[in-house]
CSV table of N, CA and C in Angstrom, one decimal:
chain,number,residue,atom,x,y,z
T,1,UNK,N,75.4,118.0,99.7
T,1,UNK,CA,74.7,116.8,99.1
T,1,UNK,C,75.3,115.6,99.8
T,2,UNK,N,74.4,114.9,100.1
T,2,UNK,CA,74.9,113.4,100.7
T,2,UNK,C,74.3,112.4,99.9
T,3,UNK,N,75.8,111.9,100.1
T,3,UNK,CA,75.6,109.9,99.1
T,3,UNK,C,76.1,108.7,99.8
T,4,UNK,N,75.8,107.9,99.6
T,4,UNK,CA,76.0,106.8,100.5
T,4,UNK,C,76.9,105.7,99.5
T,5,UNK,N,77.8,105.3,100.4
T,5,UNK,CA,78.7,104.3,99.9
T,5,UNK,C,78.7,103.3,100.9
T,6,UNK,N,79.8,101.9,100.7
T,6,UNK,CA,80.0,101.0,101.5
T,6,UNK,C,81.4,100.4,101.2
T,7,UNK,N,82.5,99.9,102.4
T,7,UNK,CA,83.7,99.1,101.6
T,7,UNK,C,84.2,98.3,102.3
T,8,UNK,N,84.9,97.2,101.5
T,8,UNK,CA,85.5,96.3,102.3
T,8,UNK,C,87.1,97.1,102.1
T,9,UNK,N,87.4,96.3,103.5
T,9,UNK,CA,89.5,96.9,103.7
T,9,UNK,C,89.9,95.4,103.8
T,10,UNK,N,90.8,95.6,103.5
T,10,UNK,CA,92.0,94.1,104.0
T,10,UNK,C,93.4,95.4,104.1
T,11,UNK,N,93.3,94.3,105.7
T,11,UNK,CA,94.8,95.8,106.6
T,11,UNK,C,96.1,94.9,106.3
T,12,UNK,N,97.1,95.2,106.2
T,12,UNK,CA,98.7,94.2,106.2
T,12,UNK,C,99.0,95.3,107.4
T,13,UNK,N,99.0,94.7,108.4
T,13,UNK,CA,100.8,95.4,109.5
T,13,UNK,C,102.4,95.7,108.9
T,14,UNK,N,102.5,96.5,109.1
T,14,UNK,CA,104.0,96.8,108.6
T,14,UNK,C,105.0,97.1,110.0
T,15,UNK,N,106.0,96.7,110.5
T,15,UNK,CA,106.7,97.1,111.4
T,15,UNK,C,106.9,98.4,112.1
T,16,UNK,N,106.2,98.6,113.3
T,16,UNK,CA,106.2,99.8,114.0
T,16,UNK,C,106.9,101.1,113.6
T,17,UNK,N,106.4,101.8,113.4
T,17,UNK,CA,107.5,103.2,113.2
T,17,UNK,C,108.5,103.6,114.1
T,18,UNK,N,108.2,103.8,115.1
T,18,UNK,CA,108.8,104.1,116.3
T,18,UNK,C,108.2,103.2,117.8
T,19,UNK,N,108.6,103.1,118.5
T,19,UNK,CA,108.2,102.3,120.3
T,19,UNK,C,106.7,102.8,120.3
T,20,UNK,N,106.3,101.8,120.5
T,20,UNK,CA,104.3,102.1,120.7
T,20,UNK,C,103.8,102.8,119.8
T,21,UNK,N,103.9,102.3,118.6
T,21,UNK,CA,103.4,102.9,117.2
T,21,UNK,C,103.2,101.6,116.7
T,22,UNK,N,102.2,102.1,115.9
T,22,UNK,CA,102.3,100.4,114.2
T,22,UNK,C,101.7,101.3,113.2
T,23,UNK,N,102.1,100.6,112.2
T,23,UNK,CA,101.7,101.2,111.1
T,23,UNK,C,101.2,99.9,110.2
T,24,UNK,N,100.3,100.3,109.4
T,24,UNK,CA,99.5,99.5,108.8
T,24,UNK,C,99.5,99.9,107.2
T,25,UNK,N,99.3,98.9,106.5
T,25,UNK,CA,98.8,99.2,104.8
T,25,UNK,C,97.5,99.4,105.0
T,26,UNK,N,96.7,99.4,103.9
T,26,UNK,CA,95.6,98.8,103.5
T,26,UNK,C,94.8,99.1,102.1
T,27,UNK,N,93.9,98.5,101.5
T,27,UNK,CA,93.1,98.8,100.8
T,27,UNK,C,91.7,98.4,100.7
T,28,UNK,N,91.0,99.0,100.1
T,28,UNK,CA,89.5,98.9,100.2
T,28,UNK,C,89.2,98.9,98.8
T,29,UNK,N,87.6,98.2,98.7
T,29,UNK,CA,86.9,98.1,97.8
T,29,UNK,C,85.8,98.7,98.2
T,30,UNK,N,85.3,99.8,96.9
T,30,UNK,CA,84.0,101.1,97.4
T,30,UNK,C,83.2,100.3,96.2
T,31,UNK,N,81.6,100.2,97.0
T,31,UNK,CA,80.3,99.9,96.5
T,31,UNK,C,79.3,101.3,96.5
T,32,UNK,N,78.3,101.5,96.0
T,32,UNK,CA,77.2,102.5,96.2
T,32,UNK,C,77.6,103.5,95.3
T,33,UNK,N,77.6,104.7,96.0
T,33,UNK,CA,77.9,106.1,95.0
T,33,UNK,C,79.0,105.9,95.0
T,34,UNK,N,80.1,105.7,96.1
T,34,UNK,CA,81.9,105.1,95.5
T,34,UNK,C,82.0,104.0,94.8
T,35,UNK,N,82.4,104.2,94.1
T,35,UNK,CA,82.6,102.8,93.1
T,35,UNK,C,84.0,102.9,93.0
T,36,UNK,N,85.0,102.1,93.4
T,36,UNK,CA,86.4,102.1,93.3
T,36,UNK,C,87.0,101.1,93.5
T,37,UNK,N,88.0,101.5,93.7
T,37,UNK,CA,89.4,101.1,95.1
T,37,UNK,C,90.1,102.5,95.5
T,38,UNK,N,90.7,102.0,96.7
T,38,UNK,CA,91.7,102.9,97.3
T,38,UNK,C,92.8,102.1,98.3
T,39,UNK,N,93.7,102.6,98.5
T,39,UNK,CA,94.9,102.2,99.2
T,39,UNK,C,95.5,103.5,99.6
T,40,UNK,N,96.0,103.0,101.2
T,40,UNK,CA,96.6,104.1,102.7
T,40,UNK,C,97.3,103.4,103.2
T,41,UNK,N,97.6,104.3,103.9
T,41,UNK,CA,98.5,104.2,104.6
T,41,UNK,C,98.1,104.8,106.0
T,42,UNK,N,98.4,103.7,107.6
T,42,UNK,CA,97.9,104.3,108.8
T,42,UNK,C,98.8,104.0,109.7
T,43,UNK,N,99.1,104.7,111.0
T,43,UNK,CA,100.0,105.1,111.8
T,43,UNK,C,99.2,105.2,112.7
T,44,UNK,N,99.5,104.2,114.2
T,44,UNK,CA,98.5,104.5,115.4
T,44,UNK,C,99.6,104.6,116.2
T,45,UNK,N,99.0,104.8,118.0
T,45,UNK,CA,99.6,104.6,119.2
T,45,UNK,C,99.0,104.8,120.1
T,46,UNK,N,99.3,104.1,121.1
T,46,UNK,CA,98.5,104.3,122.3
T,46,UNK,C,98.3,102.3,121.9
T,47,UNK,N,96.9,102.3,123.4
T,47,UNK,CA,96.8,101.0,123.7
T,47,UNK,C,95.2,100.8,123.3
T,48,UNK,N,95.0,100.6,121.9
T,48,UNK,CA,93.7,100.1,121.9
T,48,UNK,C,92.9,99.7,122.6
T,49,UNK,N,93.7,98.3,123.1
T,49,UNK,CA,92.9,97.3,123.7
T,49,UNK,C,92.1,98.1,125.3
T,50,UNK,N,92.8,98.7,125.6
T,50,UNK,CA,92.6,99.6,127.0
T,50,UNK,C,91.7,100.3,126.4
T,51,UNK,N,91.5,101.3,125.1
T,51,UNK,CA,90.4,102.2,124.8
T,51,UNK,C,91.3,103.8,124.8
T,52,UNK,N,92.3,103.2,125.2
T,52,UNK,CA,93.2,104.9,125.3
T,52,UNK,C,94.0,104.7,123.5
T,53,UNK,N,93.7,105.2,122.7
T,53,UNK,CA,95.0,105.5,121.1
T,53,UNK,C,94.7,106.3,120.1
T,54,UNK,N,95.2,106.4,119.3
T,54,UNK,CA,95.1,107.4,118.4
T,54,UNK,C,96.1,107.0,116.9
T,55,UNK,N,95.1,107.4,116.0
T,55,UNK,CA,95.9,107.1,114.8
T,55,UNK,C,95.3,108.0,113.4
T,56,UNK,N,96.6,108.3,112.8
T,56,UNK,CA,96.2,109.3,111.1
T,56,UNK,C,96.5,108.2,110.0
T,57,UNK,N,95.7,108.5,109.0
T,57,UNK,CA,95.9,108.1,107.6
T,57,UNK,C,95.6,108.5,106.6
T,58,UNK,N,95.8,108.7,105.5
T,58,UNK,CA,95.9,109.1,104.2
T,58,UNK,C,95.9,107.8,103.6
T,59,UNK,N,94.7,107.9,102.6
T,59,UNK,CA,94.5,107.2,101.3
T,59,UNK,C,93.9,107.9,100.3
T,60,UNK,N,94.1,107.1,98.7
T,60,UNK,CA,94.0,107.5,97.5
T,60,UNK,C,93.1,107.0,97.2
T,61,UNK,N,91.8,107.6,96.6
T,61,UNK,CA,90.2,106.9,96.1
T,61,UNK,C,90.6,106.8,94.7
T,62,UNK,N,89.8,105.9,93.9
T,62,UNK,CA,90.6,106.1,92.2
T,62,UNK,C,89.1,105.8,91.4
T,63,UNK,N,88.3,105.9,91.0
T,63,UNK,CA,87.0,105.4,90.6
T,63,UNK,C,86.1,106.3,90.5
T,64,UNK,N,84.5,106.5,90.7
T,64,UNK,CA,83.7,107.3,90.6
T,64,UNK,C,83.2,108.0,91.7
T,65,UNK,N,82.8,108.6,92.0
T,65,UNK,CA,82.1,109.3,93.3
T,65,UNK,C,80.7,110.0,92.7
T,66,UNK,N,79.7,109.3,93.2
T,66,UNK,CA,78.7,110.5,92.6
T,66,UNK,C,78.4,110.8,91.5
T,67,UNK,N,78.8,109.3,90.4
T,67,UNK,CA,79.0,109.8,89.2
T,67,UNK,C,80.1,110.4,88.7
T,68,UNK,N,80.9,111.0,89.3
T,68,UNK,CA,82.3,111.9,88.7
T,68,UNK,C,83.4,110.6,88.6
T,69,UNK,N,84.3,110.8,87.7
T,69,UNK,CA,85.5,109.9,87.4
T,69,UNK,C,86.6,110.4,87.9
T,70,UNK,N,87.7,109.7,88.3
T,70,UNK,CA,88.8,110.5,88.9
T,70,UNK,C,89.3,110.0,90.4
T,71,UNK,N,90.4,110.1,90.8
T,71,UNK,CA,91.3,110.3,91.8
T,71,UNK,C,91.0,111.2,93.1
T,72,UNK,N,90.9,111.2,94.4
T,72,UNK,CA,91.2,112.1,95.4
T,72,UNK,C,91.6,111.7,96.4
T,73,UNK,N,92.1,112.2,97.4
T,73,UNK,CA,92.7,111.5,98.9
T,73,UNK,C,91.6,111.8,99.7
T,74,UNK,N,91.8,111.2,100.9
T,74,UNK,CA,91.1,111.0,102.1
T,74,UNK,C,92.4,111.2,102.9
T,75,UNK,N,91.5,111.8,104.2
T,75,UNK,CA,92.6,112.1,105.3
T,75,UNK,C,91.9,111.6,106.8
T,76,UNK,N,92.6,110.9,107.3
T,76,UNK,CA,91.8,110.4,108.8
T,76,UNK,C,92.2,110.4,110.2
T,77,UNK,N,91.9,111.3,111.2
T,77,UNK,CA,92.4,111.4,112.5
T,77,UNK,C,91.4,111.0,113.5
T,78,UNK,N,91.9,110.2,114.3
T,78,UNK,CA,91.0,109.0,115.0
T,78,UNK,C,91.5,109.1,116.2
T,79,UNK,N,90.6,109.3,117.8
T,79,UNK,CA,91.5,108.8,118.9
T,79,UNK,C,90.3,108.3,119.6
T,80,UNK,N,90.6,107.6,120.6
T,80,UNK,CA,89.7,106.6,121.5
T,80,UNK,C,90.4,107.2,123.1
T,81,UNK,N,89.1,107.5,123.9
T,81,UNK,CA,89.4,107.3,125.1
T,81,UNK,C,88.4,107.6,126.0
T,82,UNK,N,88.4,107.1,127.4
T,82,UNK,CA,87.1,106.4,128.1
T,82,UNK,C,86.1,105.9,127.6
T,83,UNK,N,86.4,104.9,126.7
T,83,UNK,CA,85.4,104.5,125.8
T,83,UNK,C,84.3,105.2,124.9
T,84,UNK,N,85.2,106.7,124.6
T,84,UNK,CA,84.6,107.0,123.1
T,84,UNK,C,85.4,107.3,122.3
T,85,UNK,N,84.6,107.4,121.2
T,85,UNK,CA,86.1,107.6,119.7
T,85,UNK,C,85.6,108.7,118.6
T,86,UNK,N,86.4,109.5,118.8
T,86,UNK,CA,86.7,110.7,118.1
T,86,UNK,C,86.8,110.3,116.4
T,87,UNK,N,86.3,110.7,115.3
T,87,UNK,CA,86.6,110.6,114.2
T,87,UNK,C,86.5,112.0,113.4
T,88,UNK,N,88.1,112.6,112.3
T,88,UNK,CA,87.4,113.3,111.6
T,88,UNK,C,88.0,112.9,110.2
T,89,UNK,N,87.3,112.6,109.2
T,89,UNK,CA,87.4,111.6,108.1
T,89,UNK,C,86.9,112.5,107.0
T,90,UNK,N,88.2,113.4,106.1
T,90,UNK,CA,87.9,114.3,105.2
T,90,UNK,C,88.2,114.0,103.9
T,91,UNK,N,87.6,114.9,103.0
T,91,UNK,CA,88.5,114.5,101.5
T,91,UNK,C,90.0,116.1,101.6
T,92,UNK,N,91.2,115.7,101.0
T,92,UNK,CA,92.2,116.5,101.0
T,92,UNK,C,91.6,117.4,100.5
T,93,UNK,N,91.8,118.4,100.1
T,93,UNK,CA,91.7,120.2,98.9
T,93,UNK,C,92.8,119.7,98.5
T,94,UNK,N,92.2,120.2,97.1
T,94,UNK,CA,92.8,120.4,95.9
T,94,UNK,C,93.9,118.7,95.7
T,95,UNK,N,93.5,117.1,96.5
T,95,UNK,CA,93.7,116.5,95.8
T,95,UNK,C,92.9,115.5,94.5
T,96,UNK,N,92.1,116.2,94.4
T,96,UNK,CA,91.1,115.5,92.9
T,96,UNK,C,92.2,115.7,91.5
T,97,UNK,N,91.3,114.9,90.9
T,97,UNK,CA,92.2,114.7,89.5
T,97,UNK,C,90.7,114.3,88.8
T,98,UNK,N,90.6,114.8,87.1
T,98,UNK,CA,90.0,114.5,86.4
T,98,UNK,C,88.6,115.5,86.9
T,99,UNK,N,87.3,114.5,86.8
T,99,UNK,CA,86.2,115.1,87.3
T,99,UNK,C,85.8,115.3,89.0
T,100,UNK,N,86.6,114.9,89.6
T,100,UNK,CA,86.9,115.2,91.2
T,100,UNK,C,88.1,116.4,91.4
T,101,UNK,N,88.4,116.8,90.3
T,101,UNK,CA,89.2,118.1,90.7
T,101,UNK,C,89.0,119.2,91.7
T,102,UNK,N,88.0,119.6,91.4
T,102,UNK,CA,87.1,120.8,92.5
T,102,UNK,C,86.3,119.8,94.2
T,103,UNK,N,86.2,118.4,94.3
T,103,UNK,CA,85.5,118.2,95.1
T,103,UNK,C,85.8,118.2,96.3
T,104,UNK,N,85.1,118.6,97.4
T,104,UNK,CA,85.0,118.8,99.0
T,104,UNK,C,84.4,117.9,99.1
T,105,UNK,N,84.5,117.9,100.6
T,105,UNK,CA,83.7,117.5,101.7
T,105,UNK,C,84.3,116.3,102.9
T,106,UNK,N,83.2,116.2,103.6
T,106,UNK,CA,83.6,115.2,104.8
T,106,UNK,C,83.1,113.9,104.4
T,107,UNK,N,83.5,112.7,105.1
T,107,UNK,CA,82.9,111.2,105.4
T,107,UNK,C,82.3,110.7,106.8
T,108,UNK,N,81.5,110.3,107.0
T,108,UNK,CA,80.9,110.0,108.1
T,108,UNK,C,80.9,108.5,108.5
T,109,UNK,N,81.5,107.9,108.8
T,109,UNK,CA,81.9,106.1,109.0
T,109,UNK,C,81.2,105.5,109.9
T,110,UNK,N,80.7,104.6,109.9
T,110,UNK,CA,79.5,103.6,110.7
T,110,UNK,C,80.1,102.5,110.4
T,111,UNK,N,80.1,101.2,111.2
T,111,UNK,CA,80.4,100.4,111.1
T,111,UNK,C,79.6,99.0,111.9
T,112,UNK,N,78.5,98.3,111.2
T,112,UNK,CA,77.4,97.6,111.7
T,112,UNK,C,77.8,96.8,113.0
T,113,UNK,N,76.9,95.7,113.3
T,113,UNK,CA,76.9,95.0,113.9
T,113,UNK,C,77.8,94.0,113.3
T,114,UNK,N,77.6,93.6,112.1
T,114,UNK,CA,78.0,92.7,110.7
T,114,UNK,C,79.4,92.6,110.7
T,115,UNK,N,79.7,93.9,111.1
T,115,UNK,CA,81.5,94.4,110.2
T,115,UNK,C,81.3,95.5,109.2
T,116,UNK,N,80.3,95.4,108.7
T,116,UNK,CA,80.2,96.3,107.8
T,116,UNK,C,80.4,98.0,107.6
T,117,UNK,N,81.4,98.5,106.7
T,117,UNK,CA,81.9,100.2,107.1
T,117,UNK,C,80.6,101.1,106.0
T,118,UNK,N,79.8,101.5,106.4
T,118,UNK,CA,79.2,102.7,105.5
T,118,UNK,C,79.6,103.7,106.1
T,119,UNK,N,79.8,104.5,104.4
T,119,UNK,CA,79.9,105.4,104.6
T,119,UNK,C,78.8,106.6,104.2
T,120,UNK,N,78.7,108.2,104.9
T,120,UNK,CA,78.0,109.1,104.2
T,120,UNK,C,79.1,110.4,103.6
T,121,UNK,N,79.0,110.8,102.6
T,121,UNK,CA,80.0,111.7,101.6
T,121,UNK,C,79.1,112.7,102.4
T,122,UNK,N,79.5,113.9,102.7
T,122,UNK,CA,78.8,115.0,102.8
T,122,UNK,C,79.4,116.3,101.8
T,123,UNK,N,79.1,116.3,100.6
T,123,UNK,CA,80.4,116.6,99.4
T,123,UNK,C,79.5,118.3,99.3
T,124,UNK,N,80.8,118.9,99.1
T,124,UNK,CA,80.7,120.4,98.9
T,124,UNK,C,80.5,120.9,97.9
């Protein structure tokens, strides 16, 4: 089943982890079928600006999905190169809580002309 959401982030930088790394905060606010917040944590490297990097993240959803109440993570592996970008943008197993206990599936991220991030749940 697919549902559609939409969110704003506000990122904070946090002090590189190691030489040619950064690491980032963030949180978001979910509109549509997510109705939330969430906050992650992300780790990149490589040289964006060039189109060559790569970065993972893990964050915590806390709100509705789909109607369901409850908590789950998101997991995100992202890399860019010759000017394309790789995304695989999942929900964890077995991190739901409440009425997201049992839920699966993937996210599909679009990001307008606007700035704008929608997203598609493709839930299991």
């Amino acid at each position: 089943m697919a549902v559609e959401a939409t969110f704003e982030i506000e990122i904070t930088p946090v002090d590189g982890v190691l030489p040619t790394t950064s690491r980032f905060d963030f949180a978001k606010v979910w509109q549509g079928a997510a109705q939330g917040v969430s906050k992650g944590v992300m780790v990149s490297a490589g040289d964006p600006a060039s189109g060559t990097a790569g970065y993972v993240a893990m964050e915590v959803f806390e709100g509705t999905l789909d109607g369901r109440r409850g908590t789950v993570a998101f997991q995100q592996f992202g890399s860019m190169r010759g000017g394309g970008q790789d995304l695989r943008y999942e929900i964890v197993p077995g991190s739901g809580s409440d009425q997201l206990e049992d839920v699966t599936g993937t996210l599909h991220l679009e990001i307008d002309g606007e700035g704008v991030h929608h997203i598609t749940f493709e839930l299991g």
